[in-house]
Amino acid sequence: MAAAGGCAMASHHGLLSDERLESLVASAGVQSPWHIEQEQLRDDDESDWFVYAYEEPKNIYPAICATRVHGFGVRGRRSDPEIVRHQEEWQLAFRKCEGATLEDFRPVTGEASEQELSELIGLIRASIPVLGGSPGLLKFQTADLPTFFEKIVLENVVSIVRTAASGVTITFSARELSPELLGVRISPREGGAPDVFVFRASGPHPLM
């Protein structure tokens, strides 16, 4: 487990100590986190600190690594802090977990359970063979699209948008997985892993 955020200088900058951080996240059920970060909040009416605890990454598929990130809003004295809010998100790295760093991970935007995420990754992983040799970039050239569509049912593709960097953002339906899951959008990002967005039918309709 690695702790970040200047904990060694906690007494001077008002940050929580490593021991206090570990105790806090353990009290919320996050045991032996892979990484912990914190930031002191100065203009937040609800929290004095925000703490991020990353669970140990795991390979969902050979070329895709996932970690669950817990975000905690914390209030109180440094000697006796209290968690007042807790949120979670998944982050993905399009590489093997071994040797992965925080910079490799990108958040999955939207709500998805672990089972739903695994099923969605089953669709997303079909893009891996057409990455042009680089597992860190999701960039489609024109010649790659037919290969991609052979693996993602063409009828499920909602839109294809070309980017200035010769990449393509592809949105496809996920309703065959669950009526509540509207779709998935994969957007390439120059110099790093793609953004992955998960949409639910109960929310706004971002695919229109």
PDB file of C-alpha atoms in Angstrom, residues 55-68 91-100 117-118 121-122:
ATOM      1  CA  GLU A  55      -8.200  -1.546  -4.175  1.00  0.00           C
ATOM      2  CA  GLU A  56      -5.583  -3.981  -5.464  1.00  0.00           C
ATOM      3  CA  PRO A  57      -5.847  -3.975  -9.291  1.00  0.00           C
ATOM      4  CA  LYS A  58      -6.874  -7.191 -11.013  1.00  0.00           C
ATOM      5  CA  ASN A  59      -6.818  -8.311 -14.625  1.00  0.00           C
ATOM      6  CA  ILE A  60     -10.390  -8.787 -15.823  1.00  0.00           C
ATOM      7  CA  TYR A  61      -8.966  -9.879 -19.173  1.00  0.00           C
ATOM      8  CA  PRO A  62      -5.313 -10.344 -20.194  1.00  0.00           C
ATOM      9  CA  ALA A  63      -5.019  -6.822 -21.611  1.00  0.00           C
ATOM     10  CA  ILE A  64      -7.404  -4.974 -19.246  1.00  0.00           C
ATOM     11  CA  CYS A  65      -6.704  -4.164 -15.592  1.00  0.00           C
ATOM     12  CA  ALA A  66      -9.357  -2.817 -13.195  1.00  0.00           C
ATOM     13  CA  THR A  67      -9.311  -1.224  -9.755  1.00  0.00           C
ATOM     14  CA  ARG A  68     -12.189  -0.055  -7.564  1.00  0.00           C
ATOM     15  CA  GLN A  91     -10.980   2.653 -13.172  1.00  0.00           C
ATOM     16  CA  LEU A  92      -9.508   0.710 -16.080  1.00  0.00           C
ATOM     17  CA  ALA A  93      -6.036   0.371 -17.547  1.00  0.00           C
ATOM     18  CA  PHE A  94      -5.714  -1.187 -20.987  1.00  0.00           C
ATOM     19  CA  ARG A  95      -2.658  -3.228 -20.044  1.00  0.00           C
ATOM     20  CA  LYS A  96      -1.644  -6.017 -17.671  1.00  0.00           C
ATOM     21  CA  CYS A  97      -1.838  -5.127 -13.983  1.00  0.00           C
ATOM     22  CA  GLU A  98       1.797  -6.043 -13.368  1.00  0.00           C
ATOM     23  CA  GLY A  99       3.783  -2.823 -13.373  1.00  0.00           C
ATOM     24  CA  ALA A 100       0.694  -0.607 -13.746  1.00  0.00           C
ATOM     25  CA  LEU A 117     -18.600  -4.132 -15.662  1.00  0.00           C
ATOM     26  CA  SER A 118     -17.245  -7.590 -16.455  1.00  0.00           C
ATOM     27  CA  ILE A 121     -15.538  -5.413 -20.678  1.00  0.00           C
ATOM     28  CA  GLY A 122     -16.433  -8.526 -22.646  1.00  0.00           C
TER      29      GLY A 122
END
